[in-house]
Amino acid sequence: MVREAAGELHGYLEEEFDDDLRSVGYYTPEESEFLFTRDDVESAYDCGDLQRVFRDNRLEALDTPHQESLYAHGRLLATTRFFEDATELHFVVGETQGIAAAIDAGAADDVRELVSACADVVDVGIE
């Protein structure tokens, strides 16, 4: 289910951002996998680095109910991190599962619109 939603998101982001798409991956309690990683991005990480990224995402997913209880803003759609070279998006789709994606810094003019569009794509495959 999450893998399929990640595949849908990959297709959407690839169409929208082409060469500015850096990576798309997903995690569940049983597995984690990057469906796409651009060559230059992949060469910057080793397997252990990638697993630590997924571990961090899992911990963030576990904290989502707490975050939602702190803020009277409705459901948490995503978290976004802005780095010098990239914008990271993390969509929590369950207590222990989610989807992560990254695009080049500056590739999206309206990040709120991007998050909303991606959340719509991700929700297609999630019951």
PDB file of C-alpha atoms in Angstrom:
ATOM      1  CA  MET A   1       0.000   0.000   0.000  1.00  0.00           C
ATOM      2  CA  VAL A   2       2.698   2.554   0.973  1.00  0.00           C
ATOM      3  CA  ARG A   3       4.999   1.285  -1.764  1.00  0.00           C
ATOM      4  CA  GLU A   4       2.279   1.883  -4.352  1.00  0.00           C
ATOM      5  CA  ALA A   5       1.618   5.387  -3.021  1.00  0.00           C
ATOM      6  CA  ALA A   6       5.359   6.104  -3.150  1.00  0.00           C
ATOM      7  CA  GLY A   7       5.358   4.934  -6.761  1.00  0.00           C
ATOM      8  CA  GLU A   8       2.497   7.313  -7.544  1.00  0.00           C
ATOM      9  CA  LEU A   9       4.370  10.138  -5.856  1.00  0.00           C
ATOM     10  CA  HIS A  10       7.534   9.291  -7.784  1.00  0.00           C
ATOM     11  CA  GLY A  11       5.615   9.525 -11.056  1.00  0.00           C
ATOM     12  CA  TYR A  12       4.087  12.851 -10.088  1.00  0.00           C
ATOM     13  CA  LEU A  13       7.379  14.382  -8.929  1.00  0.00           C
ATOM     14  CA  GLU A  14       9.285  13.079 -11.944  1.00  0.00           C
ATOM     15  CA  GLU A  15       6.753  14.734 -14.241  1.00  0.00           C
ATOM     16  CA  GLU A  16       6.795  17.998 -12.275  1.00  0.00           C
ATOM     17  CA  PHE A  17      10.529  18.295 -11.556  1.00  0.00           C
ATOM     18  CA  ASP A  18      12.366  16.065 -14.047  1.00  0.00           C
ATOM     19  CA  ASP A  19      16.111  16.430 -13.358  1.00  0.00           C
ATOM     20  CA  ASP A  20      15.482  18.389 -10.142  1.00  0.00           C
ATOM     21  CA  LEU A  21      14.061  15.268  -8.463  1.00  0.00           C
ATOM     22  CA  ARG A  22      16.681  13.861  -6.098  1.00  0.00           C
ATOM     23  CA  SER A  23      14.994  10.865  -4.439  1.00  0.00           C
ATOM     24  CA  VAL A  24      11.766   9.119  -3.471  1.00  0.00           C
ATOM     25  CA  GLY A  25      11.564   6.339  -0.895  1.00  0.00           C
ATOM     26  CA  TYR A  26       9.217   4.702   1.561  1.00  0.00           C
ATOM     27  CA  TYR A  27       9.372   2.772   4.808  1.00  0.00           C
ATOM     28  CA  THR A  28       7.185   0.330   6.689  1.00  0.00           C
ATOM     29  CA  PRO A  29       7.920  -1.711   9.822  1.00  0.00           C
ATOM     30  CA  GLU A  30       9.156  -4.536   7.576  1.00  0.00           C
ATOM     31  CA  GLU A  31      11.154  -2.699   4.914  1.00  0.00           C
ATOM     32  CA  SER A  32      12.519   0.521   3.530  1.00  0.00           C
ATOM     33  CA  GLU A  33      13.481   1.266  -0.037  1.00  0.00           C
ATOM     34  CA  PHE A  34      14.343   4.150  -2.303  1.00  0.00           C
ATOM     35  CA  LEU A  35      12.352   3.787  -5.521  1.00  0.00           C
ATOM     36  CA  PHE A  36      14.458   6.480  -7.133  1.00  0.00           C
ATOM     37  CA  THR A  37      17.751   8.113  -6.251  1.00  0.00           C
ATOM     38  CA  ARG A  38      19.510  10.396  -8.704  1.00  0.00           C
ATOM     39  CA  ASP A  39      23.065   9.205  -9.436  1.00  0.00           C
ATOM     40  CA  ASP A  40      24.870  12.174  -7.859  1.00  0.00           C
ATOM     41  CA  VAL A  41      22.734  11.886  -4.740  1.00  0.00           C
ATOM     42  CA  GLU A  42      23.249   8.135  -4.454  1.00  0.00           C
ATOM     43  CA  SER A  43      27.029   8.542  -4.673  1.00  0.00           C
ATOM     44  CA  ALA A  44      26.959  10.894  -1.657  1.00  0.00           C
ATOM     45  CA  TYR A  45      25.548   8.191   0.679  1.00  0.00           C
ATOM     46  CA  ASP A  46      26.417   4.684   1.738  1.00  0.00           C
ATOM     47  CA  CYS A  47      23.859   2.058   2.754  1.00  0.00           C
ATOM     48  CA  GLY A  48      24.229   2.898   6.447  1.00  0.00           C
ATOM     49  CA  ASP A  49      23.551   6.582   5.777  1.00  0.00           C
ATOM     50  CA  LEU A  50      20.341   5.740   3.950  1.00  0.00           C
ATOM     51  CA  GLN A  51      19.155   3.462   6.735  1.00  0.00           C
ATOM     52  CA  ARG A  52      19.787   6.257   9.258  1.00  0.00           C
ATOM     53  CA  VAL A  53      17.610   8.578   7.156  1.00  0.00           C
ATOM     54  CA  PHE A  54      14.785   6.033   7.266  1.00  0.00           C
ATOM     55  CA  ARG A  55      15.318   5.542  11.013  1.00  0.00           C
ATOM     56  CA  ASP A  56      14.977   9.290  11.541  1.00  0.00           C
ATOM     57  CA  ASN A  57      11.786   9.318   9.467  1.00  0.00           C
ATOM     58  CA  ARG A  58      10.361   6.440  11.513  1.00  0.00           C
ATOM     59  CA  LEU A  59      11.041   8.310  14.745  1.00  0.00           C
ATOM     60  CA  GLU A  60       9.348  11.377  13.312  1.00  0.00           C
ATOM     61  CA  ALA A  61       6.335   9.249  12.349  1.00  0.00           C
ATOM     62  CA  LEU A  62       6.030   7.980  15.912  1.00  0.00           C
ATOM     63  CA  ASP A  63       5.942  11.590  17.129  1.00  0.00           C
ATOM     64  CA  THR A  64       3.186  12.682  14.713  1.00  0.00           C
ATOM     65  CA  PRO A  65       0.262  12.175  17.161  1.00  0.00           C
ATOM     66  CA  HIS A  66       2.147  14.242  19.728  1.00  0.00           C
ATOM     67  CA  GLN A  67       2.787  17.019  17.177  1.00  0.00           C
ATOM     68  CA  GLU A  68      -0.866  17.030  16.141  1.00  0.00           C
ATOM     69  CA  SER A  69      -1.929  17.308  19.792  1.00  0.00           C
ATOM     70  CA  LEU A  70       0.320  20.329  20.365  1.00  0.00           C
ATOM     71  CA  TYR A  71      -1.054  22.405  17.518  1.00  0.00           C
ATOM     72  CA  ALA A  72      -4.724  23.082  16.783  1.00  0.00           C
ATOM     73  CA  HIS A  73      -4.045  22.986  13.039  1.00  0.00           C
ATOM     74  CA  GLY A  74      -5.649  19.700  11.982  1.00  0.00           C
ATOM     75  CA  ARG A  75      -3.859  16.678  10.564  1.00  0.00           C
ATOM     76  CA  LEU A  76      -0.114  16.975   9.952  1.00  0.00           C
ATOM     77  CA  LEU A  77       0.264  16.570   6.175  1.00  0.00           C
ATOM     78  CA  ALA A  78       4.042  16.582   5.956  1.00  0.00           C
ATOM     79  CA  THR A  79       7.260  17.888   7.375  1.00  0.00           C
ATOM     80  CA  THR A  80       9.651  19.798   5.185  1.00  0.00           C
ATOM     81  CA  ARG A  81      13.343  20.457   5.670  1.00  0.00           C
ATOM     82  CA  PHE A  82      15.161  23.118   3.709  1.00  0.00           C
ATOM     83  CA  PHE A  83      18.839  22.409   3.143  1.00  0.00           C
ATOM     84  CA  GLU A  84      21.370  24.367   1.143  1.00  0.00           C
ATOM     85  CA  ASP A  85      21.112  21.934  -1.780  1.00  0.00           C
ATOM     86  CA  ALA A  86      17.727  20.277  -1.329  1.00  0.00           C
ATOM     87  CA  THR A  87      14.190  20.415   0.001  1.00  0.00           C
ATOM     88  CA  GLU A  88      13.191  17.227   1.838  1.00  0.00           C
ATOM     89  CA  LEU A  89       9.537  16.228   2.144  1.00  0.00           C
ATOM     90  CA  HIS A  90       8.307  13.587   4.604  1.00  0.00           C
ATOM     91  CA  PHE A  91       4.742  12.278   4.465  1.00  0.00           C
ATOM     92  CA  VAL A  92       3.705  10.160   7.454  1.00  0.00           C
ATOM     93  CA  VAL A  93       0.987   7.734   6.384  1.00  0.00           C
ATOM     94  CA  GLY A  94       0.771   5.686   9.555  1.00  0.00           C
ATOM     95  CA  GLU A  95       2.407   5.339  12.937  1.00  0.00           C
ATOM     96  CA  THR A  96       5.255   3.323  11.442  1.00  0.00           C
ATOM     97  CA  GLN A  97       5.173   4.057   7.733  1.00  0.00           C
ATOM     98  CA  GLY A  98       5.733   6.954   5.412  1.00  0.00           C
ATOM     99  CA  ILE A  99       7.185   8.357   2.229  1.00  0.00           C
ATOM    100  CA  ALA A 100      10.174  10.657   1.804  1.00  0.00           C
ATOM    101  CA  ALA A 101      11.116  12.668  -1.252  1.00  0.00           C
ATOM    102  CA  ALA A 102      13.695  15.305  -2.112  1.00  0.00           C
ATOM    103  CA  ILE A 103      14.019  17.903  -4.840  1.00  0.00           C
ATOM    104  CA  ASP A 104      16.781  20.368  -5.598  1.00  0.00           C
ATOM    105  CA  ALA A 105      16.728  23.581  -3.587  1.00  0.00           C
ATOM    106  CA  GLY A 106      14.816  26.274  -5.427  1.00  0.00           C
ATOM    107  CA  ALA A 107      13.007  23.831  -7.725  1.00  0.00           C
ATOM    108  CA  ALA A 108       9.593  24.594  -6.207  1.00  0.00           C
ATOM    109  CA  ASP A 109       8.309  28.151  -6.183  1.00  0.00           C
ATOM    110  CA  ASP A 110       5.426  27.422  -3.809  1.00  0.00           C
ATOM    111  CA  VAL A 111       6.319  24.705  -1.316  1.00  0.00           C
ATOM    112  CA  ARG A 112       2.901  24.816   0.389  1.00  0.00           C
ATOM    113  CA  GLU A 113       1.244  24.093  -2.957  1.00  0.00           C
ATOM    114  CA  LEU A 114       3.768  21.312  -3.604  1.00  0.00           C
ATOM    115  CA  VAL A 115       3.089  19.672  -0.227  1.00  0.00           C
ATOM    116  CA  SER A 116      -0.660  19.880  -0.779  1.00  0.00           C
ATOM    117  CA  ALA A 117      -0.413  18.355  -4.269  1.00  0.00           C
ATOM    118  CA  CYS A 118       1.892  15.580  -3.035  1.00  0.00           C
ATOM    119  CA  ALA A 119      -0.390  14.846  -0.070  1.00  0.00           C
ATOM    120  CA  ASP A 120      -3.265  14.415  -2.517  1.00  0.00           C
ATOM    121  CA  VAL A 121      -1.176  11.982  -4.597  1.00  0.00           C
ATOM    122  CA  VAL A 122      -0.062  10.018  -1.533  1.00  0.00           C
ATOM    123  CA  ASP A 123      -3.626   9.752  -0.199  1.00  0.00           C
ATOM    124  CA  VAL A 124      -4.729   8.049  -3.442  1.00  0.00           C
ATOM    125  CA  GLY A 125      -2.976   4.862  -2.386  1.00  0.00           C
ATOM    126  CA  ILE A 126      -3.615   5.009   1.344  1.00  0.00           C
ATOM    127  CA  GLU A 127      -6.750   3.718   3.011  1.00  0.00           C
TER     128      GLU A 127
END
